[in-house]
Tab-separated table of C-alpha atoms in Angstrom:
chain	number	residue	atom	x	y	z
A	1	ASN	CA	150.842	-15.124	87.080
A	2	PHE	CA	154.297	-15.732	88.358
A	3	GLY	CA	155.932	-14.084	85.383
A	4	TRP	CA	158.319	-12.427	87.644
A	5	LEU	CA	159.474	-15.787	88.924
A	6	LEU	CA	160.206	-17.192	85.440
A	7	ARG	CA	161.926	-13.896	84.421
A	8	THR	CA	164.140	-13.527	87.623
A	9	MET	CA	164.917	-17.369	87.340
A	10	HIS	CA	166.101	-16.905	83.811
A	11	ALA	CA	168.188	-13.710	84.412
A	12	ASN	CA	169.853	-15.105	87.693
A	13	GLY	CA	170.115	-18.633	86.135
A	14	ALA	CA	172.381	-16.934	83.438
A	15	SER	CA	174.678	-15.706	86.203
A	16	PHE	CA	174.645	-19.147	87.811
A	17	PHE	CA	175.417	-20.563	84.413
A	18	PHE	CA	178.452	-18.291	84.117
A	19	ILE	CA	179.738	-19.413	87.484
A	20	CYS	CA	179.676	-23.040	86.340
A	21	ILE	CA	181.312	-22.041	83.044
A	22	TYR	CA	184.202	-20.154	84.866
A	23	LEU	CA	184.663	-23.299	87.270
A	24	HIS	CA	184.775	-25.541	84.225
A	25	VAL	CA	187.360	-23.110	82.439
A	26	GLY	CA	189.361	-22.966	85.749
A	27	ARG	CA	189.463	-26.630	86.114
A	28	GLY	CA	190.522	-27.042	82.431
A	29	MET	CA	193.463	-24.690	82.998
A	30	TYR	CA	194.339	-26.492	86.200
A	31	TYR	CA	194.212	-29.822	84.513
A	32	GLY	CA	196.113	-28.702	81.436
A	33	SER	CA	193.201	-29.374	78.947
A	34	TYR	CA	194.330	-26.539	76.722
A	35	LEU	CA	196.828	-29.241	75.483
A	36	PHE	CA	193.928	-30.862	73.729
A	37	THR	CA	193.695	-28.030	71.256
A	38	PRO	CA	190.571	-29.056	69.259
A	39	THR	CA	188.587	-29.712	72.407
A	40	TRP	CA	189.872	-26.435	74.021
A	41	MET	CA	189.092	-24.228	71.064
A	42	ILE	CA	185.642	-25.537	70.608
A	43	GLY	CA	185.181	-24.651	74.257
A	44	VAL	CA	186.449	-21.143	73.837
A	45	ILE	CA	184.122	-20.652	70.800
A	46	ILE	CA	181.300	-21.883	73.165
A	47	LEU	CA	182.388	-19.367	75.861
A	48	PHE	CA	182.165	-16.503	73.370
A	49	LEU	CA	178.732	-17.578	72.044
A	50	VAL	CA	177.429	-17.841	75.572
A	51	MET	CA	178.863	-14.381	76.301
A	52	GLY	CA	177.129	-12.991	73.187
A	53	THR	CA	173.700	-14.703	74.067
A	54	ALA	CA	174.052	-13.322	77.659
A	55	PHE	CA	174.695	-9.913	76.401
A	56	MET	CA	171.950	-9.854	73.909
A	57	GLY	CA	169.596	-10.990	76.825
A	58	TYR	CA	170.847	-8.323	78.945
A	59	VAL	CA	169.763	-5.697	76.350
A	60	LEU	CA	166.185	-7.090	76.167
A	61	PRO	CA	164.718	-5.481	79.321
A	62	TRP	CA	165.358	-2.090	77.388
A	63	GLY	CA	166.152	-0.244	80.604
A	64	GLN	CA	168.912	2.370	80.994
A	65	MET	CA	171.717	-0.128	81.565
A	66	SER	CA	170.441	-2.430	78.802
A	67	PHE	CA	170.307	0.540	76.294
A	68	TRP	CA	173.656	2.127	77.278
A	69	GLY	CA	175.395	-1.289	77.358
A	70	ALA	CA	174.151	-2.051	73.967
A	71	THR	CA	175.330	1.389	72.708
A	72	VAL	CA	178.838	1.088	74.222
A	73	ILE	CA	179.463	-2.513	73.420
A	74	THR	CA	178.139	-2.278	69.767
A	75	ASN	CA	180.299	0.914	69.263
A	76	LEU	CA	183.332	-1.066	69.943
A	77	LEU	CA	182.697	-2.569	66.377
A	78	SER	CA	183.527	0.901	64.953
A	79	ALA	CA	187.177	0.431	65.799
A	80	ILE	CA	187.402	-2.017	63.106
A	81	PRO	CA	189.286	-0.280	60.067
A	82	TYR	CA	187.213	0.334	57.008
A	83	LEU	CA	184.359	-1.858	57.954
A	84	GLY	CA	183.672	-0.616	61.474
A	85	ILE	CA	180.917	2.165	60.883
A	86	ASP	CA	178.976	0.188	58.215
A	87	LEU	CA	179.248	-3.034	60.684
A	88	VAL	CA	177.761	-1.131	63.676
A	89	GLN	CA	174.908	0.405	61.529
A	90	TRP	CA	174.200	-3.198	60.192
A	91	VAL	CA	174.136	-4.524	63.849
A	92	TRP	CA	171.926	-1.611	64.846
A	93	GLY	CA	169.611	-1.869	61.899
A	94	GLY	CA	169.794	1.881	61.545
A	95	PHE	CA	171.725	4.887	62.717
A	96	ALA	CA	171.358	4.496	66.443
A	97	VAL	CA	170.451	1.561	68.911
A	98	ASP	CA	166.578	1.444	68.551
A	99	ASN	CA	163.664	-0.905	68.274
A	100	ALA	CA	165.327	-2.566	65.140
A	101	THR	CA	168.464	-3.338	67.311
A	102	LEU	CA	166.048	-4.821	70.116
A	103	THR	CA	164.337	-7.142	67.421
A	104	ARG	CA	167.711	-8.282	66.118
A	105	PHE	CA	168.981	-8.999	69.556
A	106	PHE	CA	165.778	-10.808	70.639
A	107	THR	CA	166.182	-13.090	67.430
A	108	PHE	CA	169.834	-13.814	68.106
A	109	HIS	CA	169.180	-14.365	71.828
A	110	PHE	CA	166.666	-17.035	70.631
A	111	ILE	CA	168.914	-18.582	67.860
A	112	LEU	CA	172.303	-18.593	69.532
A	113	PRO	CA	171.355	-21.156	72.379
A	114	PHE	CA	170.598	-23.840	69.565
A	115	ILE	CA	174.164	-23.110	68.164
A	116	VAL	CA	175.519	-23.356	71.694
A	117	LEU	CA	173.963	-26.799	71.968
A	118	ALA	CA	175.348	-27.971	68.611
A	119	MET	CA	178.762	-26.769	69.545
A	120	THR	CA	178.527	-28.463	72.966
A	121	MET	CA	177.852	-31.683	71.197
A	122	ILE	CA	180.915	-31.204	69.128
A	123	HIS	CA	182.877	-30.249	72.169
A	124	LEU	CA	181.641	-33.611	73.793
A	125	LEU	CA	182.599	-35.471	70.658
A	126	PHE	CA	186.225	-34.116	70.657
A	127	LEU	CA	186.348	-34.903	74.412
A	128	HIS	CA	185.158	-38.465	73.850
A	129	GLN	CA	187.970	-38.854	71.391
A	130	THR	CA	190.776	-37.455	73.456
A	131	GLY	CA	189.497	-38.673	76.887
A	132	SER	CA	189.188	-36.588	80.119
A	133	ASN	CA	192.306	-35.092	81.735
A	134	ASN	CA	193.587	-35.145	85.409
A	135	PRO	CA	195.502	-32.645	87.419
A	136	ILE	CA	198.853	-34.707	86.862
A	137	GLY	CA	198.495	-34.806	83.201
A	138	LEU	CA	199.308	-38.510	82.892
A	139	ASN	CA	197.465	-41.118	81.002
A	140	SER	CA	195.209	-42.795	83.517
A	141	ASN	CA	192.978	-45.164	81.332
A	142	VAL	CA	193.684	-47.983	83.995
A	143	ASP	CA	191.880	-46.005	86.611
A	144	LYS	CA	188.862	-44.943	84.683
A	145	ILE	CA	185.418	-45.738	85.752
A	146	PRO	CA	182.135	-45.836	83.731
A	147	PHE	CA	180.246	-42.477	83.278
A	148	HIS	CA	177.097	-43.993	84.491
A	149	PRO	CA	176.077	-44.286	87.350
A	150	TYR	CA	179.094	-42.546	88.951
A	151	PHE	CA	179.327	-39.355	87.034
A	152	THR	CA	175.599	-39.196	86.173
A	153	TYR	CA	174.799	-39.133	89.822
A	154	LYS	CA	177.581	-36.660	90.758
A	155	ASP	CA	176.118	-34.315	87.924
A	156	ILE	CA	172.698	-34.656	89.077
A	157	VAL	CA	173.484	-33.843	92.556
A	158	GLY	CA	175.484	-30.822	91.383
A	159	PHE	CA	172.498	-29.663	89.325
A	160	ILE	CA	169.982	-29.901	92.200
A	161	VAL	CA	172.303	-28.037	94.533
A	162	MET	CA	172.849	-25.262	92.063
A	163	PHE	CA	169.055	-25.142	91.283
A	164	PHE	CA	168.325	-25.065	95.132
A	165	PHE	CA	170.612	-22.054	95.574
A	166	LEU	CA	169.025	-20.483	92.419
A	167	ILE	CA	165.471	-20.813	93.863
A	168	ILE	CA	166.754	-19.496	97.318
A	169	LEU	CA	168.174	-16.439	95.561
A	170	VAL	CA	165.065	-15.763	93.304
A	171	LEU	CA	162.781	-16.222	96.306
A	172	ILE	CA	164.709	-14.070	98.889
A	173	ASN	CA	166.326	-11.373	96.567
A	174	PRO	CA	165.512	-11.838	93.022
A	175	TYR	CA	167.135	-8.551	91.838
A	176	LEU	CA	170.373	-8.960	93.911
A	177	LEU	CA	172.557	-9.489	90.853
A	178	GLY	CA	170.738	-6.884	88.642
A	179	ASP	CA	171.554	-3.056	88.423
A	180	PRO	CA	168.960	-0.699	89.766
A	181	ASP	CA	169.289	1.691	86.836
A	182	ASN	CA	167.875	-1.078	84.579
A	183	PHE	CA	164.448	-0.414	86.120
A	184	ILE	CA	164.336	3.060	84.557
A	185	PRO	CA	163.132	2.889	80.903
A	186	ALA	CA	165.804	3.429	78.270
A	187	ASN	CA	166.404	7.164	77.461
A	188	PRO	CA	168.890	8.123	74.923
A	189	LEU	CA	169.137	11.508	76.214
A	190	VAL	CA	170.260	10.611	79.805
A	191	THR	CA	173.413	8.534	80.537
A	192	PRO	CA	173.447	6.720	83.975
A	193	ALA	CA	175.730	8.505	86.245
A	194	HIS	CA	177.992	5.740	86.957
A	195	ILE	CA	178.931	4.965	83.277
A	196	GLN	CA	179.701	8.431	82.109
A	197	PRO	CA	183.137	8.770	80.551
C-alpha cells in the first residue's frame, strides 16, 4: 500500500527540512539578521520547537536507537537541581521510558507542528515590520521589489528542486539517513554497541 513510501518521505523530509533551516540560520547570521532581536528570537524558539518535534518523531519507530535516544536525552533533564528527577518521571509517564512515554511523544509530535506554524506566522509578522536584511546591512528600501511574482516563483522553484531530490533519495536509498540499529525492536536490556559510555 506504499506505506513505506509515506514513512520514508516523512523521515527523510525532516532531514531535508533541517538542511533548509540551517541554510536559513546561516543566511541570517551572514546578513546580520540577529540585530533584529524580536524576529531572531522568535526564529530561535521555532528552531528549538522543530528540534523537539523531530526528536519526538525519532522516538516513534521504537527501535533500539529510538529507545536509547529517548532514554539518554530525557535523562538530561535530571541534571536540573531539585526538579530534575520528578521532571524526568513526568516526561516518561512512569519510572522508565515505556509505552506511556511513546504515547506522550506521539501526542506532542502531532501537536508541536501546529505551534511551530503559529510561531512561524509571528516570525513573518515581525519580519514584515522590520523588513528583510541584506549582506551589507544597509537600508535598501529603494531597491526593493514586490514579493509576488519574483520571490514566489523563486520559492516554488526551490521547493520543487528540494522535493525532486527527496523523491530521488526515497526511491533509490530510503534508509540512507537512518541508523541500522533502529530496525532492531527496542530492548531496555541491550544497549547498542556504538552508544555505550
